PDB file of C-alpha atoms in Angstrom:
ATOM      1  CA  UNK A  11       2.096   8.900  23.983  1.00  0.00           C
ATOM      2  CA  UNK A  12       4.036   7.200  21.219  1.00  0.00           C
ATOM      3  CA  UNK A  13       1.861   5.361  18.816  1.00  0.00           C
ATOM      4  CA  UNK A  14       3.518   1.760  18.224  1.00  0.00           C
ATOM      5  CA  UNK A  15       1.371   0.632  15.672  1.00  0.00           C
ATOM      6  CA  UNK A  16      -1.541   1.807  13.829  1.00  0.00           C
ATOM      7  CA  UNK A  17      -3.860  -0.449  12.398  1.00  0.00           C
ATOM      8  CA  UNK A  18      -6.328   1.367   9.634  1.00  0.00           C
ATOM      9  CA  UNK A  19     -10.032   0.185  10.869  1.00  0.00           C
ATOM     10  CA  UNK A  20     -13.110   1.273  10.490  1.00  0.00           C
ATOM     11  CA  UNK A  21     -13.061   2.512  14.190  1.00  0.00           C
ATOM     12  CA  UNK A  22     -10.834   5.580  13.185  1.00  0.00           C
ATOM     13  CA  UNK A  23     -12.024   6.174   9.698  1.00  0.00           C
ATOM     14  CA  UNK A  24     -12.210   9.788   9.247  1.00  0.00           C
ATOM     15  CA  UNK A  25     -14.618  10.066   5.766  1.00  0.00           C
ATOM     16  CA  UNK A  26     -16.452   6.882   4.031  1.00  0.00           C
ATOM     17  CA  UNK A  27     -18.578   6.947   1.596  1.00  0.00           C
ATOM     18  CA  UNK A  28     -20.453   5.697  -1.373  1.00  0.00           C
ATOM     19  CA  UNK A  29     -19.985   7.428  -4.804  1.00  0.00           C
ATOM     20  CA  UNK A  30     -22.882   7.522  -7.598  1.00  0.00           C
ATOM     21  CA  UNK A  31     -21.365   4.381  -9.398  1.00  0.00           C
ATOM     22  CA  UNK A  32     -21.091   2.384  -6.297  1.00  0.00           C
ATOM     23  CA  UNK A  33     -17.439   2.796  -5.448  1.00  0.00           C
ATOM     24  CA  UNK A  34     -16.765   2.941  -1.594  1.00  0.00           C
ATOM     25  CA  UNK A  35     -13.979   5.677  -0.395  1.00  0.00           C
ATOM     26  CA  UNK A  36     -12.834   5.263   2.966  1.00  0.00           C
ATOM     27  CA  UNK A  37      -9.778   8.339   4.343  1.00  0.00           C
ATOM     28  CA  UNK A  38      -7.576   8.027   7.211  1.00  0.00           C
ATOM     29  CA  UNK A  39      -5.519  10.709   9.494  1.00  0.00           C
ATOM     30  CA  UNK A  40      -1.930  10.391   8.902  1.00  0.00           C
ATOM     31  CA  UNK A  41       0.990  12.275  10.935  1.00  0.00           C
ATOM     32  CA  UNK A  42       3.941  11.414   8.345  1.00  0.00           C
ATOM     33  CA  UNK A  43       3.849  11.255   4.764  1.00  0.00           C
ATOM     34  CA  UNK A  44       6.724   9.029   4.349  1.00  0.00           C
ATOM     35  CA  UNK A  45       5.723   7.124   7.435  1.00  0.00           C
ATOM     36  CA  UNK A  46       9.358   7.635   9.138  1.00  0.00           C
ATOM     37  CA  UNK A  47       8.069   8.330  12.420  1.00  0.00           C
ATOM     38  CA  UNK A  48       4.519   7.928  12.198  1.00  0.00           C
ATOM     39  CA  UNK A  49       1.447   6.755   9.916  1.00  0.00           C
ATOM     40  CA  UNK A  50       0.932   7.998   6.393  1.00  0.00           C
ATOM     41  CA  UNK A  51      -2.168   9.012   5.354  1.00  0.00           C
ATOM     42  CA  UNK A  52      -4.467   6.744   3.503  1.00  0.00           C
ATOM     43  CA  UNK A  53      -7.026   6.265   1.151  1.00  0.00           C
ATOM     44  CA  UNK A  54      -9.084   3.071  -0.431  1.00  0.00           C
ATOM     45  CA  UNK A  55     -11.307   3.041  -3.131  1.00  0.00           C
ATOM     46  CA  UNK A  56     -13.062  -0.134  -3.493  1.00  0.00           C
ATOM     47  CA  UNK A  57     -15.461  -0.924  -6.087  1.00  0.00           C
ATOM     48  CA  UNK A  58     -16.879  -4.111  -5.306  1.00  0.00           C
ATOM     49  CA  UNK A  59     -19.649  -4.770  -8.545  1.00  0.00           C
ATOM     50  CA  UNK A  60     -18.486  -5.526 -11.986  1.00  0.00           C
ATOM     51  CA  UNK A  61     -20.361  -2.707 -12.986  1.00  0.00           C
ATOM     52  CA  UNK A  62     -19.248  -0.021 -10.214  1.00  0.00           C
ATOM     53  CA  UNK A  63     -16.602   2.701 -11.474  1.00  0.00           C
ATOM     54  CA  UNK A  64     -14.760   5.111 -10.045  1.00  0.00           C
ATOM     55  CA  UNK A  65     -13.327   8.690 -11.795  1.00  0.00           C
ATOM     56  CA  UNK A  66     -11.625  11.620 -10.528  1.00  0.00           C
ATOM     57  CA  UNK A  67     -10.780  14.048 -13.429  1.00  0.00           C
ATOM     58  CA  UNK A  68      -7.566  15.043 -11.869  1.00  0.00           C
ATOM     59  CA  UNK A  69      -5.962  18.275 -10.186  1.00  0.00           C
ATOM     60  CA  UNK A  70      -2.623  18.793  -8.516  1.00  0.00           C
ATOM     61  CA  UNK A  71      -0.644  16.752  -5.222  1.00  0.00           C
ATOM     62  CA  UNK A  72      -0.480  19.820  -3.496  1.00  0.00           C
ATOM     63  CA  UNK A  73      -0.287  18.115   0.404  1.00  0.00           C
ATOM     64  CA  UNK A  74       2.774  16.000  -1.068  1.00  0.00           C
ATOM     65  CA  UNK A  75       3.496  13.024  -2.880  1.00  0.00           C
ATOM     66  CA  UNK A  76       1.253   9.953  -3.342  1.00  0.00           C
ATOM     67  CA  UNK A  77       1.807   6.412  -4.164  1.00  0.00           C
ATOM     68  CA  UNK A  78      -1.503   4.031  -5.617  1.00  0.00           C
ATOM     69  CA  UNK A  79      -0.971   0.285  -4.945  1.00  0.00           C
ATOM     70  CA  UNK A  80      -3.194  -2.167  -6.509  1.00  0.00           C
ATOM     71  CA  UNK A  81      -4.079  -4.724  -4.470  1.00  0.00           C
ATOM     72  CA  UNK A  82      -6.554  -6.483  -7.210  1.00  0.00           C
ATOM     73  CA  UNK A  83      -8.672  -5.483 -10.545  1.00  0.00           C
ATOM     74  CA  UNK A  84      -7.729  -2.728 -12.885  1.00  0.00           C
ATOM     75  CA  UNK A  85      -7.092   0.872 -12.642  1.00  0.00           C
ATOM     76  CA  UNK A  86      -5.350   3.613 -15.227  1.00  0.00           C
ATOM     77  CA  UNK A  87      -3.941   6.906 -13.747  1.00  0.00           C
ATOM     78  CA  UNK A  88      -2.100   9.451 -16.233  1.00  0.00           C
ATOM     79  CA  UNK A  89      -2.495   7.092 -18.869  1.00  0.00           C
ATOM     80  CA  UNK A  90      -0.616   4.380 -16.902  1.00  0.00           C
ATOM     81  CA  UNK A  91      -2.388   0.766 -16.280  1.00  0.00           C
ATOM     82  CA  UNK A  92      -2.181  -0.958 -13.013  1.00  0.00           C
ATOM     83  CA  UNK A  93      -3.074  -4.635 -14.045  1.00  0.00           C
ATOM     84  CA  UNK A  94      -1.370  -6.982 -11.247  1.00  0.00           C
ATOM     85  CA  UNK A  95      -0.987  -7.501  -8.176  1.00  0.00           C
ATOM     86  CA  UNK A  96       1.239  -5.216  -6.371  1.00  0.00           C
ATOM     87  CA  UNK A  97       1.289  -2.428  -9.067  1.00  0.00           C
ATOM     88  CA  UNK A  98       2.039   0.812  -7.869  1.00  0.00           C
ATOM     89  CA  UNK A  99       1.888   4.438  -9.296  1.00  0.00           C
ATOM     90  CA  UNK A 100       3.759   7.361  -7.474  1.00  0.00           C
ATOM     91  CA  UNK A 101       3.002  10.914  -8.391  1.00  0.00           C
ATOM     92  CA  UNK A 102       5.273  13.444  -6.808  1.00  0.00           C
ATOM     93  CA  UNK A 103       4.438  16.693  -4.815  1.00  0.00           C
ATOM     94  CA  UNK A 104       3.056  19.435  -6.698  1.00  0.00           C
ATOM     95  CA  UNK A 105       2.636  16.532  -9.843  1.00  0.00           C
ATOM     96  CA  UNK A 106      -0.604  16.645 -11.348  1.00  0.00           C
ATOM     97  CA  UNK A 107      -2.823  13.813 -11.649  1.00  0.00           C
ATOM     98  CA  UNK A 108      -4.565  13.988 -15.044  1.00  0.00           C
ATOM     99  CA  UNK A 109      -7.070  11.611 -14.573  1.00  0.00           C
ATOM    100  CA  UNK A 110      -7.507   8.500 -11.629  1.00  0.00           C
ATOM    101  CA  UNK A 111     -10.124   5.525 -12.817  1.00  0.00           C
ATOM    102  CA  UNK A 112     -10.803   2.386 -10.783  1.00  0.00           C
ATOM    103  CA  UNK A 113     -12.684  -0.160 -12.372  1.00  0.00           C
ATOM    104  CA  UNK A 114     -15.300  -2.975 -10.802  1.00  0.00           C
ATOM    105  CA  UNK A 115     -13.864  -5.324  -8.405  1.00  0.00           C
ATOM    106  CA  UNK A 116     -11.115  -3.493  -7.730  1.00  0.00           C
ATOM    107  CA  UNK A 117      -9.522  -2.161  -4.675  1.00  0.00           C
ATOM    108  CA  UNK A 118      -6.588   0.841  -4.556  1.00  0.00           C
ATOM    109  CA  UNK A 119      -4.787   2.164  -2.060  1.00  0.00           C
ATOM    110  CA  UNK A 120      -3.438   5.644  -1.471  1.00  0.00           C
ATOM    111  CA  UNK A 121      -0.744   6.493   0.393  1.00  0.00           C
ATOM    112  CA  UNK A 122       1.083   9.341   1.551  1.00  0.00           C
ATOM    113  CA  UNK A 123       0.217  12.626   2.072  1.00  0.00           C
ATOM    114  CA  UNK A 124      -3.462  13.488   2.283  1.00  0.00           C
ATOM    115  CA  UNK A 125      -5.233  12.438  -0.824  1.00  0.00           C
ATOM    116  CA  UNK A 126      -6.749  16.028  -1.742  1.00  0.00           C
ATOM    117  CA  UNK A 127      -5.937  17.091  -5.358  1.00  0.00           C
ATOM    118  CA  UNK A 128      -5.640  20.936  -5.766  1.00  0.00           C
ATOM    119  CA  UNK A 129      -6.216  23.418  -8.578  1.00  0.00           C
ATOM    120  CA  UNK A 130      -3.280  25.741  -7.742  1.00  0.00           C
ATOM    121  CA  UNK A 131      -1.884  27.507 -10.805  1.00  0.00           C
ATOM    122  CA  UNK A 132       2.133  27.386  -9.748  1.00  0.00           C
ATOM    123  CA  UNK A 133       3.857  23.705  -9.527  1.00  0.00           C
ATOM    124  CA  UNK A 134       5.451  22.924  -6.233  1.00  0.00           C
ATOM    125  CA  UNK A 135       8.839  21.984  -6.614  1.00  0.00           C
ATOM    126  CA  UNK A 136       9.030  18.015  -6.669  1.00  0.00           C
ATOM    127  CA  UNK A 137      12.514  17.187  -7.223  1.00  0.00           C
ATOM    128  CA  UNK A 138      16.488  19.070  -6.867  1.00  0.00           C
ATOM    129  CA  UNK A 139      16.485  18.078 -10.250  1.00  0.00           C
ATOM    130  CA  UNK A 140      14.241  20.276 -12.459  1.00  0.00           C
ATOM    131  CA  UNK A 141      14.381  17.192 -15.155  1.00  0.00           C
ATOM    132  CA  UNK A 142      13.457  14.854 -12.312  1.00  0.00           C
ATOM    133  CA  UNK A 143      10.154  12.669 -13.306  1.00  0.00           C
ATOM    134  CA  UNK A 144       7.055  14.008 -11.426  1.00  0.00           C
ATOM    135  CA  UNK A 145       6.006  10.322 -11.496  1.00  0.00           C
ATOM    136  CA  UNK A 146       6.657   6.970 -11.644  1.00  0.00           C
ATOM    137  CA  UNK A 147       4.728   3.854 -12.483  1.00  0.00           C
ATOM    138  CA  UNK A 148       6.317   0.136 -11.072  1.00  0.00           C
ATOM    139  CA  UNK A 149       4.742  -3.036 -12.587  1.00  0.00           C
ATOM    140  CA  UNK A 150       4.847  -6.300 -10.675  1.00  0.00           C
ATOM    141  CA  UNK A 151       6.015  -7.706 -14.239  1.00  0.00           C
ATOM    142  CA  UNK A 152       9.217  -5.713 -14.163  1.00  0.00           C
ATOM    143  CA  UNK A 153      10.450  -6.326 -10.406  1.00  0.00           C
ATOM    144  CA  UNK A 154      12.859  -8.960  -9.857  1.00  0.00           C
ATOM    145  CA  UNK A 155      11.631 -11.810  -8.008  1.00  0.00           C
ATOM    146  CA  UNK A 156      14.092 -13.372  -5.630  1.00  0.00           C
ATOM    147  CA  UNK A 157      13.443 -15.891  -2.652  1.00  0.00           C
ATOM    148  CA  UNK A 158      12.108 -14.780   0.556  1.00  0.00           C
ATOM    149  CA  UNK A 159      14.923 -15.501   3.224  1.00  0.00           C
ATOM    150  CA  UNK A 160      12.359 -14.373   6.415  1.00  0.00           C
ATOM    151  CA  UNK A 161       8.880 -16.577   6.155  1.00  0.00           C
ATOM    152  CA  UNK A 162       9.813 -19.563   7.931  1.00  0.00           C
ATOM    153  CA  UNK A 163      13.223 -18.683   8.702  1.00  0.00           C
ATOM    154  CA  UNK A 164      13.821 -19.480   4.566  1.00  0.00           C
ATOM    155  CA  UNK A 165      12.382 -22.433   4.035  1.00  0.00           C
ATOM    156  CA  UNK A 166       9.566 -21.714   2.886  1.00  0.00           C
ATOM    157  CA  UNK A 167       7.700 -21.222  -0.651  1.00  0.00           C
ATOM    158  CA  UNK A 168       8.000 -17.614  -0.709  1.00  0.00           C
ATOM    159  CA  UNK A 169       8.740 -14.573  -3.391  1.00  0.00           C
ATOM    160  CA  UNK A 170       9.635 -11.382  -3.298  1.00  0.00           C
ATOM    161  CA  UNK A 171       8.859  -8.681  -5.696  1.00  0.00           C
ATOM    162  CA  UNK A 172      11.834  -6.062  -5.557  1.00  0.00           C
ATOM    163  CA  UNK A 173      11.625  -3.161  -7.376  1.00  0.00           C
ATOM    164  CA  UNK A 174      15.516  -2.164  -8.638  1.00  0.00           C
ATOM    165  CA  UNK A 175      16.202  -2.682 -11.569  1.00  0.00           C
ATOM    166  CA  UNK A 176      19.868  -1.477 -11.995  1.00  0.00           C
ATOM    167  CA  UNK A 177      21.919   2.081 -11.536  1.00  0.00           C
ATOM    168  CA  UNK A 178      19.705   4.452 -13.772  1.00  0.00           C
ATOM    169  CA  UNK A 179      16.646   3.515 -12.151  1.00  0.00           C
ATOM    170  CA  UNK A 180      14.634   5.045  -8.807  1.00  0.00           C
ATOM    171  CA  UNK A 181      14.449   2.623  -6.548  1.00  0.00           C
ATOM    172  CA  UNK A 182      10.787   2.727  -4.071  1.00  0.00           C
ATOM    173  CA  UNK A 183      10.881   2.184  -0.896  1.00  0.00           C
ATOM    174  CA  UNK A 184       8.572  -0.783  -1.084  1.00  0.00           C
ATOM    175  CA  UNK A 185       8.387  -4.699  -1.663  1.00  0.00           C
ATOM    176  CA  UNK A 186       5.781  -7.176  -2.539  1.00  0.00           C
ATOM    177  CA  UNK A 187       5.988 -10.479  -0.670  1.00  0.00           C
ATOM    178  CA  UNK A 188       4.544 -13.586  -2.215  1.00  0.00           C
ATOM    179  CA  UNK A 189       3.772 -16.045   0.191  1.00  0.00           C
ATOM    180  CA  UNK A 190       2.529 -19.629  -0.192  1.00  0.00           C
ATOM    181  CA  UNK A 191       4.626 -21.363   2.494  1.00  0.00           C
ATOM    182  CA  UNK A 192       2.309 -24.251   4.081  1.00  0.00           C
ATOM    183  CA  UNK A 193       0.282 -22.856   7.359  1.00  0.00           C
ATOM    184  CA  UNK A 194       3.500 -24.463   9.708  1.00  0.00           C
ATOM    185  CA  UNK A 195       6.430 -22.219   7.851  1.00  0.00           C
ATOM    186  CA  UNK A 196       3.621 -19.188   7.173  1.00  0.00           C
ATOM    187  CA  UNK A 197       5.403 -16.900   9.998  1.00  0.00           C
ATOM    188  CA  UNK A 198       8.162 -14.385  10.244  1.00  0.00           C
ATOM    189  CA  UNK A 199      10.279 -14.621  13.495  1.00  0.00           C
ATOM    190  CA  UNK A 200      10.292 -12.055  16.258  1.00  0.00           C
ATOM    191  CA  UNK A 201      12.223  -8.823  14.148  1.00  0.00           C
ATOM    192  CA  UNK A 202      11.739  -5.111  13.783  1.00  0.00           C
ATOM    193  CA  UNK A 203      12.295  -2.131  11.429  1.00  0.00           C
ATOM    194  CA  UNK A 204      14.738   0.530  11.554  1.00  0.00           C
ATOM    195  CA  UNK A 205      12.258   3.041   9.788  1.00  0.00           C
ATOM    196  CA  UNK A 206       8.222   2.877  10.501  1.00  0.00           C
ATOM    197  CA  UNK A 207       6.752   0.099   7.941  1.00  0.00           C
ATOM    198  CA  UNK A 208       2.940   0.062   6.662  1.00  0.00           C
ATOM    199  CA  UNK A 209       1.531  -3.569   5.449  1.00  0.00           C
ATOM    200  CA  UNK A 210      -0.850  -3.504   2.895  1.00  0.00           C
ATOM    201  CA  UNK A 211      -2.424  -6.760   2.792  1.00  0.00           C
ATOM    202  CA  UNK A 212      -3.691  -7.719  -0.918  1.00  0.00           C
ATOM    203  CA  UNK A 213      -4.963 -10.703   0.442  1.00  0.00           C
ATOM    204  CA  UNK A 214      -5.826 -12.958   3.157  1.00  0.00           C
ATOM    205  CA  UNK A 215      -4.783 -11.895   6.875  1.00  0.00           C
ATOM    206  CA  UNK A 216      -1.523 -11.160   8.349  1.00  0.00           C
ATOM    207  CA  UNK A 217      -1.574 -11.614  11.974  1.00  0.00           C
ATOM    208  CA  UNK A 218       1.266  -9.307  14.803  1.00  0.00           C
ATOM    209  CA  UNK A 219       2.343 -10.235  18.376  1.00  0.00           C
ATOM    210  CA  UNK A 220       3.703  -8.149  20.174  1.00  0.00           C
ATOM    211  CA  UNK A 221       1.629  -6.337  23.106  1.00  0.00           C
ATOM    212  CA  UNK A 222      -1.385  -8.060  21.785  1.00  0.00           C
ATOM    213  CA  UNK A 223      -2.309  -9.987  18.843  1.00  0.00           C
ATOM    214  CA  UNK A 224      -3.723  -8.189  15.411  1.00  0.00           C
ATOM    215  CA  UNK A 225      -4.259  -8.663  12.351  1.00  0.00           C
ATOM    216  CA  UNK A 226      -4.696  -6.698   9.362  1.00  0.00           C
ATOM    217  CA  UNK A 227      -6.845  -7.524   5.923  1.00  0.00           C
ATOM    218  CA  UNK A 228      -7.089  -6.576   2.365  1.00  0.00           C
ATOM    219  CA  UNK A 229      -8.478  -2.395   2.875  1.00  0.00           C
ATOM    220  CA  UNK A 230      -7.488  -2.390   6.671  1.00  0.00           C
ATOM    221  CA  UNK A 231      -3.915  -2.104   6.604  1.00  0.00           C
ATOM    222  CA  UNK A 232      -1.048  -1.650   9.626  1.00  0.00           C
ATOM    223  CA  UNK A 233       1.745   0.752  10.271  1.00  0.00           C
ATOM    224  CA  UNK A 234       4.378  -0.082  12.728  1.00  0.00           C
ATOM    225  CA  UNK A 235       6.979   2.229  14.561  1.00  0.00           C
ATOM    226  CA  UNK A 236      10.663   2.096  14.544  1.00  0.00           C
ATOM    227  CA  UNK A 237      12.124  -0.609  16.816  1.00  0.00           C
ATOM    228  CA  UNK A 238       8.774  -2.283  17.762  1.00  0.00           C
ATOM    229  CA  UNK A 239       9.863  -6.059  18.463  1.00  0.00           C
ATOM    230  CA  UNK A 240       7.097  -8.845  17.084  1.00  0.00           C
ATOM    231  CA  UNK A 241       6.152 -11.661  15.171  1.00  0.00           C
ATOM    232  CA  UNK A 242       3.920 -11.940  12.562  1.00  0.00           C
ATOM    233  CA  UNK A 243       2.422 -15.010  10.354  1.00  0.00           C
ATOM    234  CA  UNK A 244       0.163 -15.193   7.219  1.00  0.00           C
ATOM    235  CA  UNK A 245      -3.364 -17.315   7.339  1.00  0.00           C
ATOM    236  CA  UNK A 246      -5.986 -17.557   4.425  1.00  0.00           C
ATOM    237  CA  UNK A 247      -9.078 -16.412   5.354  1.00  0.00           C
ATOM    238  CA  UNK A 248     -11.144 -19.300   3.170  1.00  0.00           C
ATOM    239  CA  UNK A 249     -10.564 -22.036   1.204  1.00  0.00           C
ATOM    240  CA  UNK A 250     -10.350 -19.889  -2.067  1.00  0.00           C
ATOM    241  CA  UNK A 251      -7.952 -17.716  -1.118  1.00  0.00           C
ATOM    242  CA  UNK A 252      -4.171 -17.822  -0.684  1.00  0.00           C
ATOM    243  CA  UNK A 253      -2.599 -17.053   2.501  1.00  0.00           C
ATOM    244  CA  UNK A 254      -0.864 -13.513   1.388  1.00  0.00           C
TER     245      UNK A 254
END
């Protein structure tokens, strides 16, 4: 059976834990890396106290590459801060990661391949470019920000974070969307994706009709299979938080 959508919930967690320094790590089963045809693995760290921490001294990307996506607080990874919203640090297969620390009241996300760092003496190739990066950090600061032209059909109050900035640069696959559209425009119209698609919420709930209705929240994202036709719309989930 084809999967159409894969929502990441605590029903199919696969490892979740607490650390020493009160950091919760949850894993997920992925079947494609680049989440083409199916989902990408994933992994949060969430460190929920101001005085919970989270370090991983660092080894090797040996199932593939990796991207981290800050969804809020602080984290530094090869000497790299992730700071806003929507920062995101991708470390290439057969990369090493020197060192990984999320800070308290902060949640990461890691996508990708499986998040299992290796000690294996001999790189894997990462590039058919030996002078090809083996990462790449993109700040939230340095996207361009352009108006939305999907929530509410474009009329709404939304942003979007893209992250090309000109010919020399690597452009990700990815996009932050910034949505404050009023509850009435807070919707994107019945669409799908060429390519599989994962939502990582940062905030608030995105809701998806299409057999059913379901939503996904900040450390419970939602993968989506080519050609899957649905709707979607953003809602806060209290009066201190924005929609999305």
């Amino acid at each position: 059976k084809v999967t159409l959508q894969y929502f990441y919930e605590n029903e199919n967690v696969v490892e979740s834990w607490i650390d020493d320094d009160g950091c919760e790590i949850k894993s997920w089963n992925g079947t494609d890396a680049n989440g083409m045809t199916g989902p990408p693995w994933l992994t949060t760290i969430r460190c929920n106290d101001t005085k919970s921490y989270y370090n991983v001294a660092g080894g090797r990307a040996d199932f593939g590459f990796l991207t981290f996506f800050l969804a809020y607080g602080r984290a530094t990874l090869n000497n790299e801060t992730l700071s806003n919203m929507g920062d995101s640090f991708w470390l290439g297969e057969g990369a090493i990661l020197n060192d990984l620390t999320v800070y308290g009241e902060s949640l990461v996300y890691i996508l990708g391949a499986k998040f299992s760092l290796g000690m294996s003496e001999c790189p894997t190739p990462t590039s058919n470019s030996f002078l090809a990066p083996r990462s790449r950090v993109y700040l939230s600061l340095n996207a361009t920000n352009s108006h939305d032209r999907h929530i509410g059909n474009g009329t709404a109050n939304a942003r979007d974070l893209v992250f090309s900035r000109g010919s020399s640069n690597v452009d990700p696959p990815l996009i932050t969307v910034m949505n404050c559209a009023e509850p009435n425009k807070s919707f994107v119209w019945f669409h799908n994706h060429p390519a599989g698609a994962v939502y990582l919420p940062y905030t608030g709930r995105i809701c998806f009709y299409a057999d059913d209705t379901r939503c996904a929240t900040p450390g419970s994202p939602r993968w989506v299979a080519p050609n899957l036709f649905y709707y979607e719309n953003f809602q806060s989930r209290g009066s201190n938080e924005t929609a999305a």
